[in-house]
PDB file of C-alpha atoms in Angstrom:
ATOM      1  CA  MET A   1      28.965  75.017 -27.576  1.00 54.00           C
ATOM      2  CA  ASN A   2      27.983  76.296 -24.200  1.00 49.00           C
ATOM      3  CA  LYS A   3      30.045  77.079 -21.105  1.00 46.00           C
ATOM      4  CA  LYS A   4      29.081  73.933 -19.345  1.00 46.00           C
ATOM      5  CA  VAL A   5      30.605  72.091 -22.097  1.00 43.00           C
ATOM      6  CA  LEU A   6      33.558  74.068 -22.361  1.00 43.00           C
ATOM      7  CA  THR A   7      34.185  73.554 -18.688  1.00 46.00           C
ATOM      8  CA  ALA A   8      33.744  70.019 -18.889  1.00 45.00           C
ATOM      9  CA  LEU A   9      36.221  69.527 -21.750  1.00 43.00           C
ATOM     10  CA  THR A  10      39.038  71.614 -19.976  1.00 45.00           C
ATOM     11  CA  VAL A  11      38.372  69.603 -16.670  1.00 43.00           C
ATOM     12  CA  ALA A  12      38.762  66.391 -18.769  1.00 48.00           C
ATOM     13  CA  GLY A  13      41.779  67.845 -20.446  1.00 48.00           C
ATOM     14  CA  ILE A  14      43.592  68.667 -17.316  1.00 42.00           C
ATOM     15  CA  ALA A  15      42.743  65.216 -15.872  1.00 42.00           C
ATOM     16  CA  THR A  16      44.253  63.564 -19.123  1.00 46.00           C
ATOM     17  CA  ALA A  17      47.404  65.620 -18.916  1.00 42.00           C
ATOM     18  CA  ALA A  18      47.831  64.423 -14.963  1.00 39.00           C
ATOM     19  CA  MET A  19      47.544  60.923 -16.024  1.00 42.00           C
ATOM     20  CA  ALA A  20      49.867  61.126 -18.916  1.00 39.00           C
ATOM     21  CA  THR A  21      52.568  62.664 -16.623  1.00 38.00           C
ATOM     22  CA  ASP A  22      51.954  60.030 -13.953  1.00 39.00           C
ATOM     23  CA  VAL A  23      52.299  57.233 -16.486  1.00 38.00           C
ATOM     24  CA  SER A  24      55.749  58.646 -17.817  1.00 42.00           C
ATOM     25  CA  ALA A  25      57.081  59.418 -14.324  1.00 49.00           C
ATOM     26  CA  ASP A  26      56.517  55.673 -13.303  1.00 79.00           C
ATOM     27  CA  THR A  27      58.148  54.141 -16.232  1.00 85.00           C
ATOM     28  CA  TYR A  28      61.822  52.927 -15.843  1.00 87.00           C
ATOM     29  CA  THR A  29      64.324  51.499 -18.397  1.00 92.00           C
ATOM     30  CA  VAL A  30      66.825  48.915 -16.979  1.00 88.00           C
ATOM     31  CA  LYS A  31      70.445  49.750 -17.212  1.00 91.00           C
ATOM     32  CA  SER A  32      73.696  47.706 -16.883  1.00 88.00           C
ATOM     33  CA  GLY A  33      74.410  46.688 -13.610  1.00 86.00           C
ATOM     34  CA  ASP A  34      70.649  47.376 -12.401  1.00 88.00           C
ATOM     35  CA  THR A  35      68.926  44.851 -10.111  1.00 88.00           C
ATOM     36  CA  LEU A  36      65.193  44.797  -9.148  1.00 81.00           C
ATOM     37  CA  SER A  37      66.415  45.490  -5.508  1.00 85.00           C
ATOM     38  CA  SER A  38      68.237  48.331  -6.303  1.00 88.00           C
ATOM     39  CA  ILE A  39      65.337  49.535  -8.642  1.00 89.00           C
ATOM     40  CA  ALA A  40      63.026  49.372  -6.033  1.00 85.00           C
ATOM     41  CA  ALA A  41      65.296  51.166  -3.375  1.00 90.00           C
ATOM     42  CA  ASN A  42      65.868  53.916  -6.052  1.00 89.00           C
ATOM     43  CA  HIS A  43      62.215  54.616  -6.859  1.00 86.00           C
ATOM     44  CA  ASP A  44      60.707  54.065  -3.101  1.00 87.00           C
ATOM     45  CA  THR A  45      58.851  51.054  -3.934  1.00 89.00           C
ATOM     46  CA  THR A  46      59.508  47.048  -3.196  1.00 90.00           C
ATOM     47  CA  VAL A  47      60.592  44.216  -5.496  1.00 87.00           C
ATOM     48  CA  ASP A  48      57.121  42.565  -4.888  1.00 86.00           C
ATOM     49  CA  ARG A  49      55.292  45.469  -6.202  1.00 88.00           C
ATOM     50  CA  ILE A  50      57.595  45.729  -9.282  1.00 86.00           C
ATOM     51  CA  LEU A  51      57.093  41.695  -9.837  1.00 85.00           C
ATOM     52  CA  ASN A  52      53.210  42.130  -9.571  1.00 86.00           C
ATOM     53  CA  VAL A  53      52.645  45.379 -11.461  1.00 86.00           C
ATOM     54  CA  ASN A  54      55.147  43.979 -14.341  1.00 84.00           C
ATOM     55  CA  LYS A  55      54.018  40.108 -14.350  1.00 85.00           C
ATOM     56  CA  ILE A  56      57.650  39.004 -13.817  1.00 84.00           C
ATOM     57  CA  ALA A  57      57.874  35.444 -13.204  1.00 80.00           C
ATOM     58  CA  ASP A  58      61.591  35.279 -12.193  1.00 80.00           C
ATOM     59  CA  ALA A  59      63.141  38.266 -10.123  1.00 76.00           C
ATOM     60  CA  ASN A  60      66.563  37.312 -11.296  1.00 80.00           C
ATOM     61  CA  MET A  61      65.617  37.299 -15.238  1.00 79.00           C
ATOM     62  CA  ILE A  62      65.797  41.398 -15.989  1.00 85.00           C
ATOM     63  CA  PHE A  63      67.187  42.787 -19.287  1.00 84.00           C
ATOM     64  CA  VAL A  64      69.029  45.922 -20.390  1.00 88.00           C
ATOM     65  CA  GLY A  65      66.349  48.223 -22.114  1.00 88.00           C
ATOM     66  CA  GLU A  66      63.355  46.315 -20.618  1.00 86.00           C
ATOM     67  CA  GLN A  67      60.919  48.909 -19.350  1.00 88.00           C
ATOM     68  CA  PHE A  68      59.006  48.616 -16.021  1.00 80.00           C
ATOM     69  CA  GLU A  69      55.916  50.238 -14.613  1.00 86.00           C
ATOM     70  CA  LEU A  70      57.201  51.164 -11.005  1.00 82.00           C
ATOM     71  CA  ASP A  71      53.622  51.621  -9.661  1.00 70.00           C
ATOM     72  CA  ASP A  72      50.008  50.563 -10.509  1.00 56.00           C
ATOM     73  CA  GLN A  73      48.628  53.918 -10.265  1.00 48.00           C
ATOM     74  CA  ALA A  74      48.311  54.383 -14.195  1.00 43.00           C
ATOM     75  CA  ALA A  75      45.096  52.062 -14.045  1.00 40.00           C
ATOM     76  CA  ALA A  76      43.692  54.005 -11.132  1.00 43.00           C
ATOM     77  CA  THR A  77      44.296  57.249 -12.769  1.00 43.00           C
ATOM     78  CA  THR A  78      42.658  55.923 -15.846  1.00 41.00           C
ATOM     79  CA  GLN A  79      39.645  54.827 -14.104  1.00 47.00           C
ATOM     80  CA  ALA A  80      39.466  58.264 -12.385  1.00 44.00           C
ATOM     81  CA  VAL A  81      39.631  60.169 -15.601  1.00 41.00           C
ATOM     82  CA  THR A  82      36.648  58.016 -17.317  1.00 45.00           C
ATOM     83  CA  PRO A  83      33.743  59.655 -15.529  1.00 47.00           C
ATOM     84  CA  ALA A  84      35.089  63.003 -16.564  1.00 46.00           C
ATOM     85  CA  SER A  85      35.039  61.960 -20.128  1.00 47.00           C
ATOM     86  CA  SER A  86      31.768  60.413 -19.916  1.00 49.00           C
ATOM     87  CA  ALA A  87      30.469  63.706 -18.481  1.00 48.00           C
ATOM     88  CA  VAL A  88      31.873  65.585 -21.537  1.00 45.00           C
ATOM     89  CA  ALA A  89      30.079  63.022 -23.841  1.00 50.00           C
ATOM     90  CA  THR A  90      27.101  63.705 -21.964  1.00 52.00           C
ATOM     91  CA  GLN A  91      27.135  67.455 -22.109  1.00 55.00           C
ATOM     92  CA  GLN A  92      27.859  67.231 -26.138  1.00 54.00           C
ATOM     93  CA  SER A  93      24.957  64.944 -26.591  1.00 53.00           C
ATOM     94  CA  ALA A  94      22.909  67.261 -24.802  1.00 49.00           C
ATOM     95  CA  ALA A  95      24.013  70.375 -26.540  1.00 49.00           C
ATOM     96  CA  THR A  96      23.477  68.673 -30.073  1.00 52.00           C
ATOM     97  CA  SER A  97      19.976  67.639 -29.004  1.00 47.00           C
ATOM     98  CA  VAL A  98      18.835  71.063 -27.790  1.00 44.00           C
ATOM     99  CA  ALA A  99      20.335  72.837 -31.038  1.00 47.00           C
ATOM    100  CA  SER A 100      18.731  70.109 -33.502  1.00 49.00           C
ATOM    101  CA  VAL A 101      15.648  71.499 -35.425  1.00 44.00           C
ATOM    102  CA  ALA A 102      14.310  68.062 -35.612  1.00 46.00           C
ATOM    103  CA  PRO A 103      15.204  65.817 -32.989  1.00 52.00           C
ATOM    104  CA  ALA A 104      13.406  62.791 -33.706  1.00 53.00           C
ATOM    105  CA  ALA A 105      14.846  62.875 -37.289  1.00 51.00           C
ATOM    106  CA  SER A 106      18.220  63.564 -36.114  1.00 54.00           C
ATOM    107  CA  GLN A 107      18.146  60.516 -33.830  1.00 61.00           C
ATOM    108  CA  ALA A 108      16.986  58.155 -36.526  1.00 56.00           C
ATOM    109  CA  THR A 109      19.781  59.318 -38.883  1.00 56.00           C
ATOM    110  CA  SER A 110      22.197  58.987 -36.044  1.00 56.00           C
ATOM    111  CA  GLN A 111      21.127  55.411 -35.295  1.00 63.00           C
ATOM    112  CA  ALA A 112      21.228  54.427 -39.082  1.00 54.00           C
ATOM    113  CA  THR A 113      24.818  56.041 -39.316  1.00 56.00           C
ATOM    114  CA  ALA A 114      25.948  54.109 -36.157  1.00 52.00           C
ATOM    115  CA  SER A 115      24.478  50.861 -37.586  1.00 53.00           C
ATOM    116  CA  SER A 116      26.389  51.180 -40.850  1.00 53.00           C
ATOM    117  CA  SER A 117      29.477  52.195 -39.020  1.00 50.00           C
ATOM    118  CA  ALA A 118      29.399  49.118 -36.763  1.00 46.00           C
ATOM    119  CA  THR A 119      28.689  46.847 -39.672  1.00 46.00           C
ATOM    120  CA  THR A 120      31.580  48.236 -41.641  1.00 45.00           C
ATOM    121  CA  THR A 121      34.043  48.213 -38.835  1.00 42.00           C
ATOM    122  CA  GLN A 122      32.983  44.532 -38.083  1.00 44.00           C
ATOM    123  CA  THR A 123      33.677  43.752 -41.724  1.00 39.00           C
ATOM    124  CA  SER A 124      37.112  45.450 -41.718  1.00 38.00           C
ATOM    125  CA  THR A 125      37.826  43.828 -38.459  1.00 38.00           C
ATOM    126  CA  SER A 126      37.177  40.492 -39.967  1.00 38.00           C
ATOM    127  CA  SER A 127      39.349  40.991 -42.998  1.00 40.00           C
ATOM    128  CA  ALA A 128      42.124  42.704 -41.009  1.00 42.00           C
ATOM    129  CA  SER A 129      42.260  39.594 -38.694  1.00 48.00           C
ATOM    130  CA  GLY A 130      43.102  37.015 -41.294  1.00 62.00           C
ATOM    131  CA  SER A 131      45.719  39.722 -42.894  1.00 93.00           C
ATOM    132  CA  THR A 132      47.363  40.007 -39.534  1.00 95.00           C
ATOM    133  CA  TYR A 133      47.593  36.228 -39.083  1.00 95.00           C
ATOM    134  CA  ASP A 134      49.229  36.027 -42.324  1.00 95.00           C
ATOM    135  CA  GLN A 135      51.753  38.846 -41.691  1.00 96.00           C
ATOM    136  CA  PHE A 136      52.558  37.297 -38.261  1.00 97.00           C
ATOM    137  CA  ILE A 137      53.232  33.868 -39.884  1.00 97.00           C
ATOM    138  CA  ALA A 138      55.107  35.607 -42.557  1.00 95.00           C
ATOM    139  CA  ALA A 139      57.288  37.093 -39.767  1.00 96.00           C
ATOM    140  CA  GLY A 140      58.117  33.855 -38.275  1.00 97.00           C
ATOM    141  CA  GLY A 141      55.103  33.438 -35.788  1.00 97.00           C
ATOM    142  CA  THR A 142      53.646  30.037 -35.456  1.00 97.00           C
ATOM    143  CA  SER A 143      50.178  28.935 -35.451  1.00 97.00           C
ATOM    144  CA  ALA A 144      50.404  27.644 -31.711  1.00 97.00           C
ATOM    145  CA  LEU A 145      51.805  31.165 -30.610  1.00 98.00           C
ATOM    146  CA  TRP A 146      49.201  32.720 -32.387  1.00 97.00           C
ATOM    147  CA  THR A 147      46.330  30.347 -30.976  1.00 97.00           C
ATOM    148  CA  SER A 148      47.667  30.017 -27.507  1.00 97.00           C
ATOM    149  CA  VAL A 149      49.050  33.658 -26.740  1.00 97.00           C
ATOM    150  CA  VAL A 150      48.286  36.098 -29.335  1.00 97.00           C
ATOM    151  CA  MET A 151      44.463  35.375 -29.609  1.00 97.00           C
ATOM    152  CA  PRO A 152      43.701  35.292 -25.546  1.00 97.00           C
ATOM    153  CA  GLU A 153      45.734  38.342 -25.001  1.00 96.00           C
ATOM    154  CA  SER A 154      44.761  40.710 -27.896  1.00 96.00           C
ATOM    155  CA  GLY A 155      42.252  39.062 -30.144  1.00 95.00           C
ATOM    156  CA  GLY A 156      44.638  39.541 -32.959  1.00 95.00           C
ATOM    157  CA  ASN A 157      44.492  43.109 -32.663  1.00 96.00           C
ATOM    158  CA  VAL A 158      47.878  44.726 -33.461  1.00 96.00           C
ATOM    159  CA  ASN A 159      46.553  47.916 -31.655  1.00 96.00           C
ATOM    160  CA  ALA A 160      45.091  46.432 -28.654  1.00 96.00           C
ATOM    161  CA  SER A 161      45.306  48.276 -25.364  1.00 96.00           C
ATOM    162  CA  ASN A 162      44.024  48.366 -22.048  1.00 93.00           C
ATOM    163  CA  GLY A 163      45.837  51.516 -21.044  1.00 91.00           C
ATOM    164  CA  GLN A 164      49.032  49.900 -19.745  1.00 93.00           C
ATOM    165  CA  TYR A 165      49.626  46.922 -21.959  1.00 96.00           C
ATOM    166  CA  HIS A 166      49.784  47.055 -25.860  1.00 97.00           C
ATOM    167  CA  GLY A 167      49.998  44.969 -29.076  1.00 97.00           C
ATOM    168  CA  LEU A 168      49.467  41.344 -30.141  1.00 97.00           C
ATOM    169  CA  GLY A 169      51.137  39.974 -27.076  1.00 97.00           C
ATOM    170  CA  GLN A 170      49.784  42.630 -24.585  1.00 97.00           C
ATOM    171  CA  THR A 171      53.068  44.130 -23.093  1.00 96.00           C
ATOM    172  CA  ASN A 172      54.363  47.429 -21.854  1.00 94.00           C
ATOM    173  CA  GLN A 173      57.772  46.936 -23.792  1.00 94.00           C
ATOM    174  CA  SER A 174      58.572  48.500 -26.883  1.00 94.00           C
ATOM    175  CA  TRP A 175      58.058  45.591 -28.961  1.00 94.00           C
ATOM    176  CA  GLY A 176      54.435  45.840 -28.291  1.00 95.00           C
ATOM    177  CA  TYR A 177      53.937  48.852 -30.711  1.00 95.00           C
ATOM    178  CA  GLY A 178      54.939  49.012 -34.486  1.00 95.00           C
ATOM    179  CA  SER A 179      54.190  46.783 -37.440  1.00 96.00           C
ATOM    180  CA  VAL A 180      53.035  43.267 -37.391  1.00 97.00           C
ATOM    181  CA  ALA A 181      56.318  41.985 -38.364  1.00 96.00           C
ATOM    182  CA  SER A 182      58.219  43.980 -35.674  1.00 97.00           C
ATOM    183  CA  GLN A 183      55.638  42.782 -32.765  1.00 97.00           C
ATOM    184  CA  THR A 184      56.015  39.082 -34.154  1.00 98.00           C
ATOM    185  CA  GLN A 185      60.053  39.492 -33.708  1.00 97.00           C
ATOM    186  CA  GLY A 186      59.662  41.242 -30.337  1.00 96.00           C
ATOM    187  CA  MET A 187      57.232  38.239 -29.167  1.00 97.00           C
ATOM    188  CA  LEU A 188      59.536  35.479 -30.391  1.00 97.00           C
ATOM    189  CA  ASN A 189      62.764  37.323 -28.953  1.00 97.00           C
ATOM    190  CA  TYR A 190      60.843  37.841 -25.653  1.00 97.00           C
ATOM    191  CA  ALA A 191      59.516  34.052 -25.478  1.00 97.00           C
ATOM    192  CA  THR A 192      63.095  32.888 -25.999  1.00 97.00           C
ATOM    193  CA  SER A 193      64.935  35.064 -23.609  1.00 96.00           C
ATOM    194  CA  ARG A 194      62.527  34.913 -20.609  1.00 96.00           C
ATOM    195  CA  TYR A 195      61.131  31.338 -21.085  1.00 97.00           C
ATOM    196  CA  GLY A 196      63.967  29.647 -23.165  1.00 97.00           C
ATOM    197  CA  SER A 197      61.742  28.829 -26.117  1.00 97.00           C
ATOM    198  CA  VAL A 198      58.292  29.669 -27.740  1.00 97.00           C
ATOM    199  CA  GLU A 199      57.043  26.292 -26.587  1.00 97.00           C
ATOM    200  CA  ASN A 200      57.942  27.126 -23.019  1.00 97.00           C
ATOM    201  CA  ALA A 201      56.423  30.368 -23.559  1.00 97.00           C
ATOM    202  CA  ILE A 202      52.908  28.949 -24.387  1.00 97.00           C
ATOM    203  CA  SER A 203      53.102  26.313 -21.728  1.00 97.00           C
ATOM    204  CA  PHE A 204      53.780  29.102 -18.918  1.00 97.00           C
ATOM    205  CA  ARG A 205      50.817  31.202 -20.687  1.00 97.00           C
ATOM    206  CA  ALA A 206      48.440  28.104 -20.413  1.00 96.00           C
ATOM    207  CA  ALA A 207      49.251  27.470 -16.822  1.00 96.00           C
ATOM    208  CA  ASN A 208      49.291  30.995 -15.567  1.00 96.00           C
ATOM    209  CA  GLY A 209      46.765  33.008 -17.807  1.00 95.00           C
ATOM    210  CA  TRP A 210      49.475  35.541 -18.467  1.00 96.00           C
ATOM    211  CA  TRP A 211      53.247  35.552 -19.868  1.00 95.00           C
TER     212      TRP A 211
END
């Protein structure tokens, strides 16, 4: 690997570490006695900003143990790091091409491998989707919750993530991680505690495009 590639990798590593520090620093776990006003005042932000970043419908409904993103810089940082990652990938690709004895043959092999990998991934995803649905229903989830919330939020992918939100229900809470069963229970508890029932949560998601 040449010096340019090593330099690009080093820069990308530093940027990624910085991103991880920002995300951790901007996360707050609600404690007993907290209000959105007190949290905003203690972290140099505003109630409206906390509401917008965390998609909170009711400012009076927060729960002990709930985690909030106190700023929306995580998304901006992720976007800033992306070009560096792309540059590293480009440098690595260029180095591989120069070192190859037969570039044309190597490219054909890579394309065939990528095509085979894509086919395998598609088949695995299809199989996993049915399995995930079965586990979701077995854990107490409903067909309506799957169709109206899980599919539009994550496509049924238990590991879906956009950098800020994660899991079947796309959340920044702890219940967005773990097994299908634990995520299903987290979604059911969240729907009941925040909206009063699963049906109300489904109606809110349909009306607002988020929940």
